[in-house]
């Protein structure tokens, strides 16, 4: 399945830290799976996908990630209890939850995805995950649905809009921009939901 224009814009960004705030069903998970595989295609890379909880990480993308990597014939072994896939090139992709973020200390990462990062405590990034990228000059992709303007996610998003922050880039797309939901369905949702929920 090809990337939408919005997904491709995010994927092609050379920024070290990319922030994408997108509507529901935009295709954030599809983009995340692609970016995990892209980062792990080089030998001996360490890649993390972090969701708000361990259960969410497994529910959101574990089965689809296994399916994708099996189809590429990249899988060497899978640890179901640890949610880790070792690839034939020695790279490892692990799914983790930020509900116990102190347990994420100690590993050096080449690439990190924080999914629904607006629902994750800021300290998970600043105190635990950001340092894991330092020795390898690792990169990160932050993806989330919009969660208002009074939180650290909004501050991170604004950092990517700042022209003096050359390592950061930010993107905002609607559900419609993703190309997965029709205009008719969006209009139906507008009629079915209250204004705040719809937004």
mmCIF file of N, CA and C in Angstrom, residues 48-119:
data_model
loop_
_atom_site.group_PDB
_atom_site.id
_atom_site.type_symbol
_atom_site.label_atom_id
_atom_site.label_comp_id
_atom_site.label_asym_id
_atom_site.label_seq_id
_atom_site.Cartn_x
_atom_site.Cartn_y
_atom_site.Cartn_z
ATOM 1 N N UNK A 48 12.921 0.885 19.109
ATOM 2 C CA UNK A 48 11.801 0.771 20.056
ATOM 3 C C UNK A 48 10.562 1.457 19.494
ATOM 4 N N UNK A 49 9.419 0.820 19.736
ATOM 5 C CA UNK A 49 8.104 1.428 19.530
ATOM 6 C C UNK A 49 7.484 1.511 20.921
ATOM 7 N N UNK A 50 7.172 2.721 21.379
ATOM 8 C CA UNK A 50 6.648 2.907 22.731
ATOM 9 C C UNK A 50 5.256 3.516 22.662
ATOM 10 N N UNK A 51 4.292 2.831 23.263
ATOM 11 C CA UNK A 51 2.910 3.310 23.362
ATOM 12 C C UNK A 51 2.645 3.671 24.831
ATOM 13 N N UNK A 52 1.511 4.310 25.114
ATOM 14 C CA UNK A 52 1.228 4.664 26.511
ATOM 15 C C UNK A 52 1.271 3.479 27.478
ATOM 16 N N UNK A 53 0.795 2.313 27.044
ATOM 17 C CA UNK A 53 0.862 1.118 27.882
ATOM 18 C C UNK A 53 1.389 -0.053 27.064
ATOM 19 N N UNK A 54 1.901 -1.047 27.766
ATOM 20 C CA UNK A 54 2.396 -2.267 27.125
ATOM 21 C C UNK A 54 1.279 -2.947 26.344
ATOM 22 N N UNK A 55 0.100 -2.978 26.944
ATOM 23 C CA UNK A 55 -1.046 -3.607 26.283
ATOM 24 C C UNK A 55 -1.404 -2.882 24.987
ATOM 25 N N UNK A 56 -1.372 -1.550 25.017
ATOM 26 C CA UNK A 56 -1.658 -0.791 23.800
ATOM 27 C C UNK A 56 -0.623 -1.076 22.720
ATOM 28 N N UNK A 57 0.633 -1.140 23.108
ATOM 29 C CA UNK A 57 1.695 -1.423 22.135
ATOM 30 C C UNK A 57 1.419 -2.734 21.420
ATOM 31 N N UNK A 58 1.055 -3.746 22.196
ATOM 32 C CA UNK A 58 0.767 -5.057 21.597
ATOM 33 C C UNK A 58 -0.485 -5.000 20.732
ATOM 34 N N UNK A 59 -1.511 -4.347 21.214
ATOM 35 C CA UNK A 59 -2.792 -4.285 20.512
ATOM 36 C C UNK A 59 -2.701 -3.480 19.215
ATOM 37 N N UNK A 60 -1.949 -2.384 19.252
ATOM 38 C CA UNK A 60 -1.906 -1.480 18.108
ATOM 39 C C UNK A 60 -1.146 -2.086 16.931
ATOM 40 N N UNK A 61 0.024 -2.669 17.190
ATOM 41 C CA UNK A 61 0.811 -3.033 16.007
ATOM 42 C C UNK A 61 1.574 -4.357 16.037
ATOM 43 N N UNK A 62 1.497 -5.138 17.096
ATOM 44 C CA UNK A 62 2.314 -6.344 17.173
ATOM 45 C C UNK A 62 2.031 -7.324 16.042
ATOM 46 N N UNK A 63 0.773 -7.702 15.856
ATOM 47 C CA UNK A 63 0.444 -8.684 14.812
ATOM 48 C C UNK A 63 0.777 -8.166 13.421
ATOM 49 N N UNK A 64 0.480 -6.900 13.181
ATOM 50 C CA UNK A 64 0.751 -6.322 11.862
ATOM 51 C C UNK A 64 2.257 -6.197 11.609
ATOM 52 N N UNK A 65 3.024 -5.875 12.638
ATOM 53 C CA UNK A 65 4.473 -5.797 12.493
ATOM 54 C C UNK A 65 5.054 -7.165 12.153
ATOM 55 N N UNK A 66 4.601 -8.197 12.842
ATOM 56 C CA UNK A 66 5.080 -9.551 12.532
ATOM 57 C C UNK A 66 4.728 -9.935 11.106
ATOM 58 N N UNK A 67 3.501 -9.636 10.706
ATOM 59 C CA UNK A 67 3.055 -9.954 9.347
ATOM 60 C C UNK A 67 3.927 -9.254 8.296
ATOM 61 N N UNK A 68 4.196 -7.986 8.531
ATOM 62 C CA UNK A 68 5.014 -7.210 7.585
ATOM 63 C C UNK A 68 6.432 -7.773 7.481
ATOM 64 N N UNK A 69 7.051 -8.060 8.626
ATOM 65 C CA UNK A 69 8.429 -8.528 8.610
ATOM 66 C C UNK A 69 8.552 -9.946 8.074
ATOM 67 N N UNK A 70 7.542 -10.792 8.349
ATOM 68 C CA UNK A 70 7.524 -12.126 7.744
ATOM 69 C C UNK A 70 7.406 -12.029 6.223
ATOM 70 N N UNK A 71 6.575 -11.108 5.746
ATOM 71 C CA UNK A 71 6.393 -10.958 4.300
ATOM 72 C C UNK A 71 7.686 -10.494 3.622
ATOM 73 N N UNK A 72 8.510 -9.761 4.347
ATOM 74 C CA UNK A 72 9.800 -9.320 3.817
ATOM 75 C C UNK A 72 10.881 -10.401 3.968
ATOM 76 N N UNK A 73 10.560 -11.453 4.729
ATOM 77 C CA UNK A 73 11.488 -12.552 5.030
ATOM 78 C C UNK A 73 12.711 -12.056 5.802
ATOM 79 N N UNK A 74 12.449 -11.142 6.729
ATOM 80 C CA UNK A 74 13.519 -10.565 7.536
ATOM 81 C C UNK A 74 13.629 -11.199 8.920
ATOM 82 N N UNK A 75 12.655 -12.003 9.321
ATOM 83 C CA UNK A 75 12.582 -12.473 10.713
ATOM 84 C C UNK A 75 13.562 -13.607 10.976
ATOM 85 N N UNK A 76 14.353 -13.435 12.043
ATOM 86 C CA UNK A 76 15.212 -14.513 12.521
ATOM 87 C C UNK A 76 14.505 -15.232 13.664
ATOM 88 N N UNK A 77 14.012 -14.467 14.647
ATOM 89 C CA UNK A 77 13.286 -15.064 15.766
ATOM 90 C C UNK A 77 12.355 -14.037 16.389
ATOM 91 N N UNK A 78 11.336 -14.554 17.097
ATOM 92 C CA UNK A 78 10.356 -13.687 17.751
ATOM 93 C C UNK A 78 10.209 -14.116 19.203
ATOM 94 N N UNK A 79 10.275 -13.153 20.098
ATOM 95 C CA UNK A 79 10.043 -13.398 21.513
ATOM 96 C C UNK A 79 8.680 -12.798 21.851
ATOM 97 N N UNK A 80 7.673 -13.647 21.935
ATOM 98 C CA UNK A 80 6.290 -13.191 22.163
ATOM 99 C C UNK A 80 6.115 -12.552 23.536
ATOM 100 N N UNK A 81 6.780 -13.076 24.543
ATOM 101 C CA UNK A 81 6.580 -12.533 25.892
ATOM 102 C C UNK A 81 7.264 -11.172 26.059
ATOM 103 N N UNK A 82 8.327 -10.934 25.311
ATOM 104 C CA UNK A 82 9.063 -9.675 25.405
ATOM 105 C C UNK A 82 8.675 -8.693 24.292
ATOM 106 N N UNK A 83 7.826 -9.133 23.372
ATOM 107 C CA UNK A 83 7.436 -8.324 22.207
ATOM 108 C C UNK A 83 8.653 -7.783 21.465
ATOM 109 N N UNK A 84 9.580 -8.696 21.166
ATOM 110 C CA UNK A 84 10.806 -8.339 20.451
ATOM 111 C C UNK A 84 10.986 -9.249 19.243
ATOM 112 N N UNK A 85 11.337 -8.640 18.136
ATOM 113 C CA UNK A 85 11.620 -9.385 16.911
ATOM 114 C C UNK A 85 13.078 -9.176 16.558
ATOM 115 N N UNK A 86 13.823 -10.272 16.433
ATOM 116 C CA UNK A 86 15.203 -10.206 15.973
ATOM 117 C C UNK A 86 15.205 -10.486 14.483
ATOM 118 N N UNK A 87 15.850 -9.615 13.732
ATOM 119 C CA UNK A 87 15.906 -9.763 12.282
ATOM 120 C C UNK A 87 17.153 -10.533 11.865
ATOM 121 N N UNK A 88 17.140 -11.030 10.654
ATOM 122 C CA UNK A 88 18.262 -11.825 10.161
ATOM 123 C C UNK A 88 19.547 -10.997 10.039
ATOM 124 N N UNK A 89 19.442 -9.672 10.029
ATOM 125 C CA UNK A 89 20.637 -8.828 9.960
ATOM 126 C C UNK A 89 21.155 -8.435 11.347
ATOM 127 N N UNK A 90 20.560 -8.998 12.397
ATOM 128 C CA UNK A 90 20.994 -8.723 13.757
ATOM 129 C C UNK A 90 20.271 -7.573 14.439
ATOM 130 N N UNK A 91 19.445 -6.839 13.708
ATOM 131 C CA UNK A 91 18.672 -5.752 14.316
ATOM 132 C C UNK A 91 17.543 -6.312 15.170
ATOM 133 N N UNK A 92 17.100 -5.489 16.144
ATOM 134 C CA UNK A 92 15.991 -5.896 17.010
ATOM 135 C C UNK A 92 14.971 -4.766 17.076
ATOM 136 N N UNK A 93 13.700 -5.143 16.956
ATOM 137 C CA UNK A 93 12.587 -4.213 17.126
ATOM 138 C C UNK A 93 11.796 -4.672 18.337
ATOM 139 N N UNK A 94 11.615 -3.768 19.304
ATOM 140 C CA UNK A 94 10.879 -4.101 20.521
ATOM 141 C C UNK A 94 9.719 -3.146 20.719
ATOM 142 N N UNK A 95 8.606 -3.676 21.197
ATOM 143 C CA UNK A 95 7.443 -2.874 21.563
ATOM 144 C C UNK A 95 7.435 -2.732 23.076
ATOM 145 N N UNK A 96 7.193 -1.505 23.538
ATOM 146 C CA UNK A 96 7.225 -1.233 24.959
ATOM 147 C C UNK A 96 6.079 -0.318 25.365
ATOM 148 N N UNK A 97 5.782 -0.320 26.669
ATOM 149 C CA UNK A 97 4.781 0.578 27.222
ATOM 150 C C UNK A 97 5.444 1.615 28.100
ATOM 151 N N UNK A 98 4.912 2.843 28.075
ATOM 152 C CA UNK A 98 5.479 3.915 28.888
ATOM 153 C C UNK A 98 4.852 3.975 30.268
ATOM 154 N N UNK A 99 3.957 3.032 30.582
ATOM 155 C CA UNK A 99 3.324 3.019 31.894
ATOM 156 C C UNK A 99 4.317 2.674 33.006
ATOM 157 N N UNK A 100 5.405 2.025 32.635
ATOM 158 C CA UNK A 100 6.490 1.750 33.588
ATOM 159 C C UNK A 100 7.783 2.202 32.920
ATOM 160 N N UNK A 101 7.889 3.504 32.660
ATOM 161 C CA UNK A 101 8.974 3.992 31.805
ATOM 162 C C UNK A 101 10.356 3.845 32.422
ATOM 163 N N UNK A 102 10.450 3.721 33.735
ATOM 164 C CA UNK A 102 11.773 3.516 34.335
ATOM 165 C C UNK A 102 12.401 2.202 33.878
ATOM 166 N N UNK A 103 11.572 1.248 33.479
ATOM 167 C CA UNK A 103 12.092 -0.041 33.012
ATOM 168 C C UNK A 103 12.737 0.075 31.623
ATOM 169 N N UNK A 104 12.602 1.230 30.974
ATOM 170 C CA UNK A 104 13.158 1.420 29.631
ATOM 171 C C UNK A 104 14.584 1.971 29.670
ATOM 172 N N UNK A 105 15.101 2.204 30.864
ATOM 173 C CA UNK A 105 16.463 2.737 31.003
ATOM 174 C C UNK A 105 17.509 1.694 30.594
ATOM 175 N N UNK A 106 18.681 2.207 30.224
ATOM 176 C CA UNK A 106 19.826 1.320 30.055
ATOM 177 C C UNK A 106 20.090 0.830 28.650
ATOM 178 N N UNK A 107 19.179 1.027 27.740
ATOM 179 C CA UNK A 107 19.379 0.552 26.378
ATOM 180 C C UNK A 107 19.760 1.729 25.491
ATOM 181 N N UNK A 108 20.624 1.484 24.518
ATOM 182 C CA UNK A 108 20.970 2.502 23.537
ATOM 183 C C UNK A 108 20.158 2.272 22.284
ATOM 184 N N UNK A 109 19.490 3.305 21.804
ATOM 185 C CA UNK A 109 18.582 3.156 20.663
ATOM 186 C C UNK A 109 19.070 3.895 19.430
ATOM 187 N N UNK A 110 18.822 3.275 18.274
ATOM 188 C CA UNK A 110 19.069 3.927 16.989
ATOM 189 C C UNK A 110 17.833 4.679 16.505
ATOM 190 N N UNK A 111 16.659 4.154 16.875
ATOM 191 C CA UNK A 111 15.411 4.784 16.427
ATOM 192 C C UNK A 111 14.321 4.490 17.449
ATOM 193 N N UNK A 112 13.471 5.501 17.655
ATOM 194 C CA UNK A 112 12.393 5.412 18.624
ATOM 195 C C UNK A 112 11.116 5.992 18.031
ATOM 196 N N UNK A 113 10.012 5.281 18.220
ATOM 197 C CA UNK A 113 8.698 5.844 17.930
ATOM 198 C C UNK A 113 7.945 5.941 19.243
ATOM 199 N N UNK A 114 7.403 7.118 19.523
ATOM 200 C CA UNK A 114 6.503 7.288 20.656
ATOM 201 C C UNK A 114 5.111 7.515 20.080
ATOM 202 N N UNK A 115 4.255 6.514 20.215
ATOM 203 C CA UNK A 115 2.900 6.567 19.664
ATOM 204 C C UNK A 115 1.942 7.097 20.728
ATOM 205 N N UNK A 116 1.013 7.953 20.296
ATOM 206 C CA UNK A 116 0.105 8.655 21.211
ATOM 207 C C UNK A 116 0.907 9.292 22.347
ATOM 208 N N UNK A 117 1.979 9.971 21.942
ATOM 209 C CA UNK A 117 2.899 10.540 22.935
ATOM 210 C C UNK A 117 2.236 11.600 23.802
ATOM 211 N N UNK A 118 1.147 12.186 23.339
ATOM 212 C CA UNK A 118 0.441 13.176 24.159
ATOM 213 C C UNK A 118 -0.165 12.535 25.401
ATOM 214 N N UNK A 119 -0.340 11.218 25.383
ATOM 215 C CA UNK A 119 -0.901 10.497 26.524
ATOM 216 C C UNK A 119 0.185 9.907 27.429
#
